[in-house]
Amino acid sequence: MTGITKRFPGVIANRDVCLTVLPGEVHAVVGENGAGKSTLMKILYGMQRPDEGTITVRGEPVRFANPGDAIAAGIGMVHQHFMLADNFTVLENVVLGAEPTRRGRLDTQAARTKILDLSE
């Protein structure tokens, strides 16, 4: 993301934020309450639109209309106060929203492989 700015009445939540994440990297966004961390993540996840700036995935500019668009581009988000689906297994909860399927059912082997690939 480059030059991401988000304004709300009376406050600038994010100003000219730039962040590059390469495959295999892990980043942390830290700051005080009200610093704009959640707003930035909501923009990256398609829950809010930036007022300025560009999000680029694999070298191509993208605009996410909703979280489904972000997920399709390979971007997921775990909310700060997330709720697990208590009737699901741990595996099912981890892949929820981007679950690999085969014949209309969860492909557990593909899900395990996907999680292992992401965690390396």
JSON list of C-alpha atoms in Angstrom, two decimals:
[
{"chain": "A", "resi": 1, "resn": "MET", "atom": "CA", "xyz": [0.00, 0.00, 0.00]},
{"chain": "A", "resi": 2, "resn": "THR", "atom": "CA", "xyz": [1.19, 3.45, -0.86]},
{"chain": "A", "resi": 3, "resn": "GLY", "atom": "CA", "xyz": [-0.03, 6.83, 0.37]},
{"chain": "A", "resi": 4, "resn": "ILE", "atom": "CA", "xyz": [-3.07, 5.45, 2.19]},
{"chain": "A", "resi": 5, "resn": "THR", "atom": "CA", "xyz": [-5.03, 8.24, 3.85]},
{"chain": "A", "resi": 6, "resn": "LYS", "atom": "CA", "xyz": [-8.38, 7.92, 5.60]},
{"chain": "A", "resi": 7, "resn": "ARG", "atom": "CA", "xyz": [-10.29, 10.87, 7.05]},
{"chain": "A", "resi": 8, "resn": "PHE", "atom": "CA", "xyz": [-13.30, 10.95, 9.33]},
{"chain": "A", "resi": 9, "resn": "PRO", "atom": "CA", "xyz": [-15.09, 14.12, 10.46]},
{"chain": "A", "resi": 10, "resn": "GLY", "atom": "CA", "xyz": [-12.65, 15.93, 12.74]},
{"chain": "A", "resi": 11, "resn": "VAL", "atom": "CA", "xyz": [-9.82, 13.38, 12.52]},
{"chain": "A", "resi": 12, "resn": "ILE", "atom": "CA", "xyz": [-7.32, 11.90, 10.10]},
{"chain": "A", "resi": 13, "resn": "ALA", "atom": "CA", "xyz": [-7.12, 8.22, 11.00]},
{"chain": "A", "resi": 14, "resn": "ASN", "atom": "CA", "xyz": [-4.31, 7.37, 8.55]},
{"chain": "A", "resi": 15, "resn": "ARG", "atom": "CA", "xyz": [-2.04, 9.81, 6.77]},
{"chain": "A", "resi": 16, "resn": "ASP", "atom": "CA", "xyz": [0.13, 8.78, 3.82]},
{"chain": "A", "resi": 17, "resn": "VAL", "atom": "CA", "xyz": [0.72, 5.22, 5.10]},
{"chain": "A", "resi": 18, "resn": "CYS", "atom": "CA", "xyz": [3.08, 3.07, 3.04]},
{"chain": "A", "resi": 19, "resn": "LEU", "atom": "CA", "xyz": [3.65, -0.63, 3.70]},
{"chain": "A", "resi": 20, "resn": "THR", "atom": "CA", "xyz": [5.19, -3.38, 1.62]},
{"chain": "A", "resi": 21, "resn": "VAL", "atom": "CA", "xyz": [4.71, -7.02, 2.59]},
{"chain": "A", "resi": 22, "resn": "LEU", "atom": "CA", "xyz": [6.59, -9.67, 0.66]},
{"chain": "A", "resi": 23, "resn": "PRO", "atom": "CA", "xyz": [5.74, -13.39, 0.60]},
{"chain": "A", "resi": 24, "resn": "GLY", "atom": "CA", "xyz": [6.72, -15.09, 3.84]},
{"chain": "A", "resi": 25, "resn": "GLU", "atom": "CA", "xyz": [7.05, -11.86, 5.81]},
{"chain": "A", "resi": 26, "resn": "VAL", "atom": "CA", "xyz": [5.17, -11.15, 9.02]},
{"chain": "A", "resi": 27, "resn": "HIS", "atom": "CA", "xyz": [4.56, -7.58, 10.14]},
{"chain": "A", "resi": 28, "resn": "ALA", "atom": "CA", "xyz": [3.00, -6.08, 13.25]},
{"chain": "A", "resi": 29, "resn": "VAL", "atom": "CA", "xyz": [1.08, -2.81, 13.29]},
{"chain": "A", "resi": 30, "resn": "VAL", "atom": "CA", "xyz": [1.31, -1.34, 16.78]},
{"chain": "A", "resi": 31, "resn": "GLY", "atom": "CA", "xyz": [0.21, 1.89, 18.38]},
{"chain": "A", "resi": 32, "resn": "GLU", "atom": "CA", "xyz": [-1.95, 3.51, 21.01]},
{"chain": "A", "resi": 33, "resn": "ASN", "atom": "CA", "xyz": [-5.73, 3.27, 21.08]},
{"chain": "A", "resi": 34, "resn": "GLY", "atom": "CA", "xyz": [-7.14, 5.47, 18.35]},
{"chain": "A", "resi": 35, "resn": "ALA", "atom": "CA", "xyz": [-3.90, 5.52, 16.35]},
{"chain": "A", "resi": 36, "resn": "GLY", "atom": "CA", "xyz": [-5.62, 4.17, 13.21]},
{"chain": "A", "resi": 37, "resn": "LYS", "atom": "CA", "xyz": [-4.46, 0.54, 13.25]},
{"chain": "A", "resi": 38, "resn": "SER", "atom": "CA", "xyz": [-7.93, -0.97, 12.89]},
{"chain": "A", "resi": 39, "resn": "THR", "atom": "CA", "xyz": [-8.88, 1.54, 10.21]},
{"chain": "A", "resi": 40, "resn": "LEU", "atom": "CA", "xyz": [-5.78, 0.64, 8.22]},
{"chain": "A", "resi": 41, "resn": "MET", "atom": "CA", "xyz": [-6.53, -3.08, 8.46]},
{"chain": "A", "resi": 42, "resn": "LYS", "atom": "CA", "xyz": [-10.18, -2.51, 7.50]},
{"chain": "A", "resi": 43, "resn": "ILE", "atom": "CA", "xyz": [-8.98, -0.68, 4.39]},
{"chain": "A", "resi": 44, "resn": "LEU", "atom": "CA", "xyz": [-6.62, -3.52, 3.49]},
{"chain": "A", "resi": 45, "resn": "TYR", "atom": "CA", "xyz": [-9.44, -6.03, 4.05]},
{"chain": "A", "resi": 46, "resn": "GLY", "atom": "CA", "xyz": [-12.04, -4.19, 1.96]},
{"chain": "A", "resi": 47, "resn": "MET", "atom": "CA", "xyz": [-14.25, -3.12, 4.85]},
{"chain": "A", "resi": 48, "resn": "GLN", "atom": "CA", "xyz": [-13.51, 0.59, 4.29]},
{"chain": "A", "resi": 49, "resn": "ARG", "atom": "CA", "xyz": [-12.24, 2.62, 1.34]},
{"chain": "A", "resi": 50, "resn": "PRO", "atom": "CA", "xyz": [-9.20, 4.88, 1.55]},
{"chain": "A", "resi": 51, "resn": "ASP", "atom": "CA", "xyz": [-9.69, 8.54, 0.72]},
{"chain": "A", "resi": 52, "resn": "GLU", "atom": "CA", "xyz": [-6.29, 8.54, -0.98]},
{"chain": "A", "resi": 53, "resn": "GLY", "atom": "CA", "xyz": [-3.64, 6.02, -1.90]},
{"chain": "A", "resi": 54, "resn": "THR", "atom": "CA", "xyz": [-3.24, 2.71, -3.66]},
{"chain": "A", "resi": 55, "resn": "ILE", "atom": "CA", "xyz": [-3.25, -0.94, -2.62]},
{"chain": "A", "resi": 56, "resn": "THR", "atom": "CA", "xyz": [-1.18, -3.16, -4.88]},
{"chain": "A", "resi": 57, "resn": "VAL", "atom": "CA", "xyz": [-1.22, -6.96, -4.92]},
{"chain": "A", "resi": 58, "resn": "ARG", "atom": "CA", "xyz": [1.43, -8.81, -6.93]},
{"chain": "A", "resi": 59, "resn": "GLY", "atom": "CA", "xyz": [2.30, -5.57, -8.73]},
{"chain": "A", "resi": 60, "resn": "GLU", "atom": "CA", "xyz": [-1.27, -4.75, -9.77]},
{"chain": "A", "resi": 61, "resn": "PRO", "atom": "CA", "xyz": [-3.38, -1.95, -8.23]},
{"chain": "A", "resi": 62, "resn": "VAL", "atom": "CA", "xyz": [-6.56, -3.31, -6.64]},
{"chain": "A", "resi": 63, "resn": "ARG", "atom": "CA", "xyz": [-9.77, -1.89, -5.17]},
{"chain": "A", "resi": 64, "resn": "PHE", "atom": "CA", "xyz": [-11.60, -4.11, -2.74]},
{"chain": "A", "resi": 65, "resn": "ALA", "atom": "CA", "xyz": [-15.37, -3.61, -2.67]},
{"chain": "A", "resi": 66, "resn": "ASN", "atom": "CA", "xyz": [-15.71, -6.05, 0.24]},
{"chain": "A", "resi": 67, "resn": "PRO", "atom": "CA", "xyz": [-13.76, -8.63, 2.27]},
{"chain": "A", "resi": 68, "resn": "GLY", "atom": "CA", "xyz": [-14.56, -11.29, -0.32]},
{"chain": "A", "resi": 69, "resn": "ASP", "atom": "CA", "xyz": [-12.48, -9.36, -2.85]},
{"chain": "A", "resi": 70, "resn": "ALA", "atom": "CA", "xyz": [-9.57, -9.18, -0.39]},
{"chain": "A", "resi": 71, "resn": "ILE", "atom": "CA", "xyz": [-9.82, -12.90, 0.36]},
{"chain": "A", "resi": 72, "resn": "ALA", "atom": "CA", "xyz": [-9.83, -13.68, -3.37]},
{"chain": "A", "resi": 73, "resn": "ALA", "atom": "CA", "xyz": [-6.59, -11.66, -3.63]},
{"chain": "A", "resi": 74, "resn": "GLY", "atom": "CA", "xyz": [-5.05, -13.70, -0.81]},
{"chain": "A", "resi": 75, "resn": "ILE", "atom": "CA", "xyz": [-5.57, -11.20, 2.02]},
{"chain": "A", "resi": 76, "resn": "GLY", "atom": "CA", "xyz": [-7.20, -12.40, 5.22]},
{"chain": "A", "resi": 77, "resn": "MET", "atom": "CA", "xyz": [-7.80, -10.81, 8.57]},
{"chain": "A", "resi": 78, "resn": "VAL", "atom": "CA", "xyz": [-8.27, -12.09, 12.10]},
{"chain": "A", "resi": 79, "resn": "HIS", "atom": "CA", "xyz": [-10.25, -9.54, 14.06]},
{"chain": "A", "resi": 80, "resn": "GLN", "atom": "CA", "xyz": [-9.04, -8.41, 17.46]},
{"chain": "A", "resi": 81, "resn": "HIS", "atom": "CA", "xyz": [-12.19, -9.71, 19.14]},
{"chain": "A", "resi": 82, "resn": "PHE", "atom": "CA", "xyz": [-12.77, -12.69, 16.92]},
{"chain": "A", "resi": 83, "resn": "MET", "atom": "CA", "xyz": [-15.27, -15.39, 17.60]},
{"chain": "A", "resi": 84, "resn": "LEU", "atom": "CA", "xyz": [-14.58, -18.95, 16.62]},
{"chain": "A", "resi": 85, "resn": "ALA", "atom": "CA", "xyz": [-17.30, -21.13, 15.20]},
{"chain": "A", "resi": 86, "resn": "ASP", "atom": "CA", "xyz": [-17.47, -23.44, 18.22]},
{"chain": "A", "resi": 87, "resn": "ASN", "atom": "CA", "xyz": [-19.04, -26.27, 16.23]},
{"chain": "A", "resi": 88, "resn": "PHE", "atom": "CA", "xyz": [-16.05, -26.27, 13.84]},
{"chain": "A", "resi": 89, "resn": "THR", "atom": "CA", "xyz": [-12.70, -27.97, 14.28]},
{"chain": "A", "resi": 90, "resn": "VAL", "atom": "CA", "xyz": [-9.55, -25.86, 14.69]},
{"chain": "A", "resi": 91, "resn": "LEU", "atom": "CA", "xyz": [-8.67, -26.65, 11.06]},
{"chain": "A", "resi": 92, "resn": "GLU", "atom": "CA", "xyz": [-12.11, -25.50, 9.86]},
{"chain": "A", "resi": 93, "resn": "ASN", "atom": "CA", "xyz": [-11.83, -22.25, 11.85]},
{"chain": "A", "resi": 94, "resn": "VAL", "atom": "CA", "xyz": [-8.38, -21.46, 10.46]},
{"chain": "A", "resi": 95, "resn": "VAL", "atom": "CA", "xyz": [-9.45, -21.84, 6.81]},
{"chain": "A", "resi": 96, "resn": "LEU", "atom": "CA", "xyz": [-12.91, -20.30, 7.28]},
{"chain": "A", "resi": 97, "resn": "GLY", "atom": "CA", "xyz": [-13.65, -17.96, 4.39]},
{"chain": "A", "resi": 98, "resn": "ALA", "atom": "CA", "xyz": [-11.01, -19.45, 2.11]},
{"chain": "A", "resi": 99, "resn": "GLU", "atom": "CA", "xyz": [-11.59, -23.14, 2.61]},
{"chain": "A", "resi": 100, "resn": "PRO", "atom": "CA", "xyz": [-10.41, -25.48, -0.15]},
{"chain": "A", "resi": 101, "resn": "THR", "atom": "CA", "xyz": [-13.18, -27.79, -1.29]},
{"chain": "A", "resi": 102, "resn": "ARG", "atom": "CA", "xyz": [-13.54, -30.99, -3.24]},
{"chain": "A", "resi": 103, "resn": "ARG", "atom": "CA", "xyz": [-16.94, -32.20, -4.42]},
{"chain": "A", "resi": 104, "resn": "GLY", "atom": "CA", "xyz": [-18.62, -29.48, -2.34]},
{"chain": "A", "resi": 105, "resn": "ARG", "atom": "CA", "xyz": [-16.98, -30.47, 0.95]},
{"chain": "A", "resi": 106, "resn": "LEU", "atom": "CA", "xyz": [-13.93, -29.26, 2.87]},
{"chain": "A", "resi": 107, "resn": "ASP", "atom": "CA", "xyz": [-10.79, -30.83, 1.43]},
{"chain": "A", "resi": 108, "resn": "THR", "atom": "CA", "xyz": [-9.03, -31.43, 4.75]},
{"chain": "A", "resi": 109, "resn": "GLN", "atom": "CA", "xyz": [-5.74, -32.54, 3.20]},
{"chain": "A", "resi": 110, "resn": "ALA", "atom": "CA", "xyz": [-5.59, -29.43, 1.00]},
{"chain": "A", "resi": 111, "resn": "ALA", "atom": "CA", "xyz": [-6.50, -27.30, 4.04]},
{"chain": "A", "resi": 112, "resn": "ARG", "atom": "CA", "xyz": [-3.69, -28.84, 6.10]},
{"chain": "A", "resi": 113, "resn": "THR", "atom": "CA", "xyz": [-1.23, -28.30, 3.26]},
{"chain": "A", "resi": 114, "resn": "LYS", "atom": "CA", "xyz": [-2.37, -24.68, 2.88]},
{"chain": "A", "resi": 115, "resn": "ILE", "atom": "CA", "xyz": [-1.90, -24.00, 6.60]},
{"chain": "A", "resi": 116, "resn": "LEU", "atom": "CA", "xyz": [1.55, -25.61, 6.61]},
{"chain": "A", "resi": 117, "resn": "ASP", "atom": "CA", "xyz": [2.58, -23.56, 3.57]},
{"chain": "A", "resi": 118, "resn": "LEU", "atom": "CA", "xyz": [1.38, -20.34, 5.23]},
{"chain": "A", "resi": 119, "resn": "SER", "atom": "CA", "xyz": [3.15, -21.09, 8.50]},
{"chain": "A", "resi": 120, "resn": "GLU", "atom": "CA", "xyz": [6.58, -21.73, 6.97]}
]
